[in-house]
Amino acid sequence: MIRLILLLVIVFTNVTPPSAIIRDEGAATVIDPFITTQTAAMRPDRVADLTREPWDRYTMRVQLDPSGPRLSGDITVQLTNQTEAEFDTIWFHLYPNHPDFGGRLDVTSALIDGVPVPSRTLHGDTLIGLSTPQAIAPGQRTTVTMTFTARGPRNASQRIFGAYNLEAGVWSIASFYPMLARYIPGIGWDTRPIVARGDFTVSAIALYDVTIAAPADWQLVTSGSRLAYQTTGDGGQISRFVSGPQREFYLAALQGLVAASAEVDGTRVVSYVQPDDPAAAERSLAIATAALRAFNQRFGAYPYAELEVIQAALTQFYGMEYPGVVLIEQSLYRRDDRLLETTIAHEISHQWWYGLVGNDAQGEAWLDEGLASYSQILYYEMIGVPEQARAELDAFRAVYRRLRERGGDAPLATPPSGLSDGRYVPVVYAKGALFFHALRQRIGEEAFNAFLQGYVAAASYREIAGPDLLRAAEQACACELDDLFTDWVITANEVTIP
Ligand SMILES: [Zn+2]
């Protein structure tokens, strides 16, 4: 995400036909149709990623009614207990019930392995716990089935989270379904209340197979790739999407927007804009393709078949990242500075820092936001605009310097809940970006590049914490970085601003 405060300082289908995925299970060779179907969401050379882990599997059917706007659906989650503990409750996030979403998500029935189960909710209905009929043992698989309804606000981006809202032709329906909470080894289910500062969702990688019914004049954009499309006699459409391994499943329905598309390294990139300035679709597509090309080269390849950029009414922030989709505030398309470009680059970098390499955004937000902010600088270097890379860096230095002048410095490891009084953006984004610059100066260009590539290769589809990043950097430089990490991340020792 990029929040508004940065304004003050920045001066300026091509679906591959599924090929069968064959998995070796001991002596037997298994063809898994769920996995085989998922290949449509992957870049052809990354199909093998689908066999890496036993990810949880979501199958959903959703009916959209933009006149509400509201939706209803059913969801089946096949999950494996990959912990050492028995589960007597399975927890799901119901994000739209948070006041910032201004909407509602209600679970209307719940079964575990076919048995109706009782439930309870927590923190203003933002979490629902389903009691298991009998304990789910480590290694055991189980199937949760629920029906749900949801509704959202309209034209409400001035007062609520614009990514869950229908406005300016975009019904953005982020986090609209019951989303499995993470189970943290040694701690238990992640049932913390949501901190509204920063990004909301913290979830594990899963595979999604989603069938959506909607009026035919609404265009569906999702985290996945479309497998099938048909119109129905009554002016409707039914579309089926698969996601590949993604951190959540984002969904938007668009009406009247125009699109431009291109292909980069085997990924189809689509830019959707409002119809009053169709040339903006090509402008934002050019930025998105440049960013994807640059980051593929610098970080390692984006593994999915599609990436979409949507002009949306976010109003209170510049951009928001979802797996496979980024939302960009509509007004940025009308400016004559580089803010649209910076924002698109930042949000696309989140496909690596948040999407592929996960972290606890509610605990260690600097891990993804700091590196996404530093990716703005890497982007301008890569496309050959070094003066803008310097301007971005100078802007972060100025924000961090002002924070220190007012006595607001804090360790990067401070959770967002501890960063009140306007300190969230200066610490997480500005100081976060500067940490990566300090790291780069310390270990040199070659080791820094090895760190970026090695970090993505080792941590893709996983969730990492601060010490994992330290280890990846130390491995790349074959050196000790404890002092640097302590000064920037663990303590608020006065560091030299790089
Ligand atoms: Zn961000």
XYZ file of C-alpha atoms and ligand atoms in Angstrom:
499
model
C 0.000 0.000 0.000
C 1.080 3.588 -0.389
C -0.581 6.116 1.861
C -1.239 9.774 1.205
C 1.447 11.208 3.443
C 4.034 10.552 0.755
C 2.372 13.303 -1.274
C 4.084 15.790 0.998
C 7.552 14.603 0.156
C 7.598 13.256 -3.388
C 8.358 16.296 -5.427
C 7.576 15.407 -8.406
C -5.510 -14.479 -22.465
C -3.142 -16.127 -23.240
C -4.041 -19.219 -21.201
C -1.717 -22.129 -21.606
C -3.575 -25.381 -22.131
C -3.299 -27.399 -18.944
C -0.658 -30.049 -19.076
C -1.014 -32.853 -16.614
C 0.883 -32.505 -13.382
C 2.101 -35.821 -12.221
C 3.126 -36.289 -8.649
C 5.166 -39.149 -7.301
C 3.750 -40.596 -4.123
C 6.034 -43.455 -3.263
C 5.588 -46.155 -5.847
C 2.323 -44.788 -7.200
C 2.116 -41.944 -9.703
C -0.871 -39.709 -9.025
C -2.551 -37.322 -11.431
C -4.301 -34.727 -9.320
C -7.039 -32.968 -11.335
C -7.225 -30.016 -8.932
C -3.528 -29.317 -9.456
C -3.666 -29.950 -13.195
C -6.419 -27.341 -13.541
C -4.267 -24.800 -11.703
C -1.621 -24.830 -14.448
C -3.628 -22.229 -16.409
C -2.693 -19.622 -13.802
C 1.057 -20.183 -14.111
C 3.679 -18.980 -16.518
C 4.448 -22.087 -18.636
C 7.969 -22.418 -17.243
C 6.709 -22.213 -13.648
C 4.025 -24.925 -13.743
C 6.263 -27.186 -11.650
C 5.886 -24.733 -8.727
C 2.428 -26.260 -8.203
C 3.908 -29.422 -6.778
C 6.063 -27.710 -4.141
C 3.815 -27.999 -1.078
C 0.508 -29.450 0.074
C -1.217 -26.062 -0.007
C -4.749 -25.606 1.282
C -7.366 -25.649 -1.458
C -10.342 -23.336 -1.773
C -13.228 -24.087 -4.093
C -15.838 -21.321 -4.230
C -19.004 -20.504 -6.104
C -20.020 -16.868 -5.893
C -22.999 -14.941 -7.232
C -22.499 -11.189 -7.661
C -25.316 -8.653 -7.520
C -23.826 -5.215 -8.274
C -27.177 -3.536 -7.592
C -26.623 -4.121 -3.869
C -23.789 -4.409 -4.084
C -23.994 -7.817 -2.478
C -22.939 -11.374 -3.096
C -23.620 -14.857 -1.859
C -21.647 -18.010 -2.184
C -20.380 -21.266 -0.889
C -16.843 -22.228 -0.058
C -15.057 -25.518 0.485
C -11.615 -25.460 2.062
C -9.564 -28.636 2.047
C -6.821 -28.203 4.582
C -4.122 -30.320 6.115
C -3.056 -29.861 9.712
C 0.634 -29.147 9.086
C 1.343 -28.330 12.732
C 2.348 -30.396 15.746
C -0.889 -29.527 17.567
C -4.406 -30.953 17.426
C -7.114 -28.612 16.143
C -10.332 -28.423 18.137
C -11.288 -25.155 16.432
C -10.577 -23.865 12.930
C -10.488 -20.087 12.610
C -11.349 -17.928 9.617
C -11.021 -14.173 9.127
C -14.155 -12.269 8.160
C -12.387 -9.058 7.092
C -15.423 -7.171 5.705
C -16.827 -6.971 9.243
C -14.025 -4.612 10.248
C -15.437 -1.057 10.463
C -12.930 0.204 7.861
C -14.522 -2.092 5.259
C -17.948 -0.585 5.906
C -19.652 -3.811 4.862
C -20.679 -7.178 6.143
C -19.722 -10.851 5.688
C -21.956 -13.457 7.324
C -21.404 -17.196 7.449
C -24.847 -18.751 7.106
C -23.916 -22.410 7.561
C -20.801 -24.407 8.403
C -19.871 -28.077 8.122
C -16.650 -29.882 8.925
C -16.275 -33.189 7.084
C -19.986 -33.057 6.373
C -21.080 -32.525 9.985
C -22.850 -29.257 10.973
C -20.695 -27.535 13.581
C -21.183 -24.755 16.123
C -19.284 -21.505 15.734
C -18.309 -18.444 17.723
C -16.987 -15.070 16.641
C -14.355 -12.691 17.999
C -13.394 -9.023 17.721
C -16.599 -7.621 16.257
C -17.253 -10.675 14.076
C -13.940 -10.270 12.235
C -13.061 -13.880 13.146
C -15.190 -17.005 13.205
C -14.120 -20.174 14.990
C -15.671 -23.490 13.945
C -15.574 -26.271 16.540
C -14.363 -29.508 15.001
C -16.588 -32.601 15.562
C -13.443 -34.382 16.730
C -9.878 -33.178 17.090
C -7.944 -32.842 13.815
C -4.615 -34.589 14.386
C -1.263 -33.432 12.975
C -1.020 -34.538 9.358
C -4.748 -35.133 9.089
C -6.782 -33.638 6.226
C -10.164 -32.077 6.774
C -12.792 -30.329 4.675
C -14.663 -27.219 5.793
C -17.752 -26.142 3.897
C -19.585 -22.866 4.479
C -22.249 -20.748 2.857
C -21.925 -16.985 3.146
C -23.404 -13.652 2.146
C -21.618 -10.328 1.906
C -22.479 -6.761 1.124
C -20.419 -3.675 0.608
C -20.680 0.089 0.476
C -21.034 2.264 -2.609
C -19.234 5.548 -3.337
C -17.675 5.386 0.111
C -13.922 5.742 -0.561
C -13.867 9.095 1.255
C -14.662 7.371 4.528
C -13.751 3.675 4.281
C -11.145 1.318 2.794
C -11.559 1.897 -0.937
C -10.635 -1.662 -1.904
C -14.004 -2.869 -0.549
C -16.335 -0.480 -2.328
C -18.248 0.108 -5.568
C -17.265 3.427 -7.132
C -16.179 4.861 -10.512
C -17.130 1.675 -12.382
C -15.095 -0.586 -10.105
C -16.669 -2.925 -7.584
C -13.565 -3.914 -5.670
C -14.391 -6.874 -3.426
C -11.203 -7.521 -1.502
C -11.169 -10.321 1.107
C -14.848 -11.085 0.530
C -14.856 -14.708 1.714
C -14.026 -16.525 4.981
C -10.210 -16.658 4.832
C -8.380 -19.311 6.810
C -6.355 -17.835 9.682
C -2.693 -18.844 10.055
C -1.630 -21.307 12.711
C 1.660 -20.098 14.176
C 3.810 -22.961 15.507
C 4.272 -22.677 19.250
C 1.698 -19.890 19.532
C -1.553 -21.120 18.025
C -4.155 -19.643 15.734
C -3.627 -16.040 14.712
C -6.723 -14.519 16.312
C -5.297 -11.051 16.983
C -7.689 -8.161 16.489
C -7.020 -6.298 13.228
C -4.926 -3.141 13.438
C -6.312 -0.721 10.854
C -2.905 0.930 10.335
C -1.367 -0.675 7.233
C -2.486 -3.780 5.378
C -5.248 -5.921 6.834
C -4.782 -9.438 5.587
C -2.262 -11.927 6.870
C -2.821 -15.292 5.243
C -1.016 -18.334 3.953
C -0.559 -19.388 0.339
C -3.433 -21.487 -1.012
C -4.834 -22.671 -4.332
C -8.176 -21.246 -5.448
C -10.720 -22.547 -7.944
C -13.545 -20.008 -8.137
C -16.691 -19.947 -10.257
C -18.438 -16.568 -10.437
C -21.905 -15.730 -11.730
C -22.487 -12.051 -12.557
C -24.373 -9.812 -14.987
C -22.725 -10.169 -18.411
C -21.997 -6.435 -18.737
C -19.590 -6.553 -15.768
C -16.025 -7.578 -16.472
C -14.432 -9.815 -13.856
C -10.822 -9.349 -12.790
C -9.297 -11.719 -10.255
C -6.065 -12.991 -8.763
C -6.327 -15.915 -11.134
C -6.669 -16.733 -14.802
C -9.962 -17.477 -16.506
C -10.510 -21.123 -17.390
C -14.015 -20.933 -18.781
C -16.641 -18.353 -19.706
C -20.239 -18.713 -20.749
C -23.197 -16.391 -21.041
C -26.574 -17.364 -19.678
C -29.961 -16.691 -21.263
C -30.944 -14.056 -18.703
C -28.116 -11.592 -19.398
C -25.679 -13.235 -17.070
C -22.228 -14.768 -17.288
C -20.518 -17.604 -15.506
C -16.735 -17.553 -15.327
C -14.327 -19.934 -13.688
C -10.903 -18.850 -12.448
C -7.913 -20.659 -11.001
C -5.227 -18.849 -9.049
C -2.120 -20.947 -8.684
C -0.418 -20.608 -5.292
C -1.545 -17.176 -4.088
C -1.767 -15.483 -0.706
C -5.457 -14.617 -1.130
C -8.029 -14.427 -3.904
C -8.856 -10.893 -5.018
C -11.987 -10.152 -7.060
C -13.253 -7.038 -8.831
C -16.178 -6.459 -11.192
C -15.722 -3.588 -13.649
C -18.306 -1.748 -15.700
C -17.403 0.574 -18.574
C -13.639 0.545 -18.097
C -11.344 0.251 -21.119
C -8.280 -1.961 -21.286
C -4.889 -2.256 -22.917
C -2.721 -5.350 -22.683
C 0.719 -6.656 -23.532
C 2.867 -9.668 -22.814
C 6.056 -9.607 -20.751
C 8.219 -12.718 -20.309
C 5.210 -15.054 -20.653
C 2.857 -13.002 -18.441
C -0.141 -11.133 -19.840
C -0.337 -7.626 -18.332
C -3.657 -5.749 -18.536
C -4.307 -2.128 -17.592
C -7.920 -1.035 -16.963
C -8.837 2.674 -16.900
C -11.901 4.867 -16.884
C -13.313 5.549 -20.373
C -12.878 9.357 -20.297
C -9.114 9.046 -20.931
C -8.502 5.808 -22.849
C -4.872 6.839 -23.580
C -4.204 6.392 -19.867
C -4.574 2.635 -20.367
C -1.490 2.602 -22.607
C 0.414 4.931 -20.264
C -0.141 2.775 -17.232
C 0.452 -0.405 -19.270
C 3.852 0.929 -20.366
C 4.806 1.534 -16.724
C 3.499 -1.837 -15.551
C 5.317 -3.753 -18.283
C 8.554 -1.866 -17.593
C 8.234 -2.598 -13.875
C 7.480 -6.288 -14.413
C 10.411 -6.660 -16.824
C 12.768 -4.867 -14.434
C 11.707 -6.826 -11.369
C 11.704 -10.179 -13.207
C 15.342 -9.497 -13.999
C 16.297 -8.132 -10.589
C 14.319 -10.372 -8.203
C 13.587 -13.554 -10.184
C 10.599 -14.253 -12.401
C 6.988 -13.457 -11.505
C 5.567 -16.968 -11.876
C 1.954 -16.258 -12.875
C 0.246 -15.997 -16.259
C -1.487 -12.653 -15.576
C -1.024 -9.318 -13.836
C -3.686 -6.604 -13.808
C -3.615 -2.884 -12.965
C -6.943 -1.177 -12.226
C -7.677 2.548 -11.962
C -9.950 2.801 -8.916
C -11.372 5.287 -6.431
C -9.115 4.668 -3.441
C -9.096 8.335 -2.337
C -7.361 7.826 1.022
C -4.328 6.030 -0.403
C -2.426 5.868 -3.686
C -2.289 2.159 -4.343
C -3.076 -1.254 -2.954
C -1.603 -4.620 -3.805
C -3.383 -7.930 -4.146
C -2.061 -11.170 -5.583
C -2.021 -10.726 -9.350
C -3.886 -7.399 -9.220
C -2.926 -3.884 -8.158
C -5.307 -0.983 -7.600
C -4.163 2.568 -8.334
C -5.934 5.727 -7.141
C -7.811 7.338 -10.039
C -6.512 10.894 -9.560
C -2.880 9.834 -10.123
C -3.686 9.236 -13.820
C -4.428 12.961 -14.227
C -1.183 14.282 -12.716
C 1.791 15.405 -14.767
C 4.469 14.180 -12.344
C 5.916 10.718 -11.697
C 3.587 9.713 -8.876
C 1.538 7.325 -11.058
C 4.736 5.631 -12.186
C 6.186 5.418 -8.672
C 2.943 3.998 -7.298
C 2.542 1.359 -10.013
C 6.170 0.273 -9.529
C 5.717 0.095 -5.739
C 2.525 -1.971 -5.966
C 3.903 -4.335 -8.604
C 6.979 -4.968 -6.448
C 4.559 -6.195 -3.768
C 3.951 -9.213 -6.018
C 7.342 -10.302 -4.637
C 7.296 -8.537 -1.245
C 3.996 -9.749 0.215
C 2.768 -12.014 -2.598
C 5.604 -14.502 -3.118
C 7.592 -13.739 0.036
C 5.005 -13.423 2.770
C 5.388 -11.738 6.145
C 3.202 -10.707 9.037
C 1.959 -7.323 7.780
C 0.258 -6.731 11.116
C 3.491 -7.397 13.025
C 6.549 -6.723 10.834
C 5.127 -4.446 8.141
C 8.592 -3.082 7.289
C 9.593 -6.388 5.685
C 7.288 -5.920 2.714
C 6.677 -2.161 2.784
C 10.336 -1.255 3.296
C 11.439 -3.408 0.399
C 8.512 -2.288 -1.809
C 9.514 1.318 -1.077
C 13.143 0.569 -1.912
C 11.923 -1.126 -5.098
C 10.791 2.336 -6.281
C 14.482 3.278 -6.351
C 15.527 0.001 -7.991
C 12.840 0.522 -10.639
C 14.111 3.952 -11.669
C 17.689 2.671 -11.736
C 16.682 -0.276 -13.893
C 14.788 1.816 -16.448
C 17.642 4.309 -16.669
C 16.249 7.326 -14.798
C 18.886 7.717 -12.060
C 17.865 11.279 -11.167
C 14.425 10.002 -10.131
C 15.999 7.161 -8.161
C 17.970 9.842 -6.268
C 14.804 11.903 -5.775
C 12.981 8.922 -4.273
C 15.891 8.252 -1.938
C 16.091 11.927 -0.949
C 12.380 11.915 -0.176
C 12.770 8.935 2.175
C 15.785 10.604 3.826
C 13.789 13.808 4.410
C 10.835 11.936 5.936
C 13.088 9.912 8.228
C 15.137 12.961 9.231
C 11.960 14.826 10.225
C 10.800 11.813 12.232
C 14.067 11.810 14.165
C 13.924 15.585 14.708
C 10.608 15.183 16.443
C 11.899 12.314 18.568
C 9.748 9.709 16.836
C 12.334 7.139 15.748
C 11.481 3.506 16.467
C 12.958 0.081 15.652
C 11.821 -1.293 12.294
C 10.507 -4.346 14.143
C 7.874 -2.211 15.916
C 4.416 -3.561 15.042
C 2.026 -1.106 13.330
C -0.046 -1.014 16.536
C 2.942 0.642 18.252
C 3.427 3.311 15.597
C 0.859 5.948 16.500
C 1.185 9.733 16.052
C 1.880 9.567 12.341
C 4.974 7.383 12.766
C 3.787 4.396 10.715
C 4.752 5.681 7.264
C 8.042 7.380 8.291
C 9.249 4.242 10.112
C 7.893 1.415 7.957
C 8.283 3.004 4.504
C 11.029 5.633 4.786
C 13.307 4.081 7.413
C 12.471 0.666 5.942
C 13.644 1.720 2.479
C 16.770 3.344 3.935
C 17.667 0.121 5.744
C 17.890 -1.637 2.383
C 20.064 1.196 1.059
C 22.339 0.858 4.087
C 22.490 -2.896 3.528
C 23.401 -2.364 -0.126
C 26.178 0.106 0.766
C 27.511 -2.266 3.396
C 27.637 -5.490 1.347
C 28.165 -4.044 -2.135
C 26.281 -4.328 -5.401
C 27.060 -7.921 -6.236
C 26.110 -9.326 -2.828
C 23.005 -7.122 -2.683
C 21.789 -8.541 -5.987
C 22.586 -12.052 -4.800
C 20.591 -11.308 -1.644
C 17.498 -10.174 -3.593
C 17.586 -13.230 -5.856
C 18.430 -15.681 -3.085
C 15.746 -14.284 -0.776
C 13.043 -14.748 -3.423
C 14.283 -18.198 -4.388
C 14.393 -19.432 -0.787
C 11.296 -17.723 0.596
C 8.791 -17.863 -2.283
C 5.340 -19.094 -1.218
C 6.483 -19.008 2.421
C 6.184 -16.567 5.280
C 9.385 -15.112 6.668
C 10.294 -13.028 9.712
C 13.057 -10.474 10.295
C 15.761 -13.016 11.231
C 15.139 -14.898 7.964
C 15.907 -11.728 6.030
C 19.074 -11.246 8.068
C 20.174 -14.811 7.300
C 19.484 -14.350 3.557
C 21.590 -11.174 3.532
C 24.418 -12.759 5.531
C 24.426 -15.730 3.213
C 24.681 -13.452 0.164
C 27.630 -11.479 1.543
C 29.242 -14.312 3.526
C 29.584 -11.781 6.324
C 28.118 -10.861 9.726
C 25.389 -8.239 9.733
C 24.133 -8.508 13.307
C 25.230 -4.975 14.190
C 23.432 -3.432 11.204
C 20.302 -5.446 11.939
C 20.370 -4.586 15.647
C 20.799 -0.854 15.050
C 18.033 -0.571 12.451
C 15.572 -3.336 13.251
C 15.783 -4.264 16.921
C 16.697 -0.949 18.534
C 16.282 2.730 17.707
C 20.018 3.383 18.021
C 20.924 6.490 16.059
C 21.989 5.193 12.656
C 23.896 7.065 9.957
C 21.365 7.938 7.292
C 22.710 6.342 4.106
Zn 3.093 -0.869 -0.129
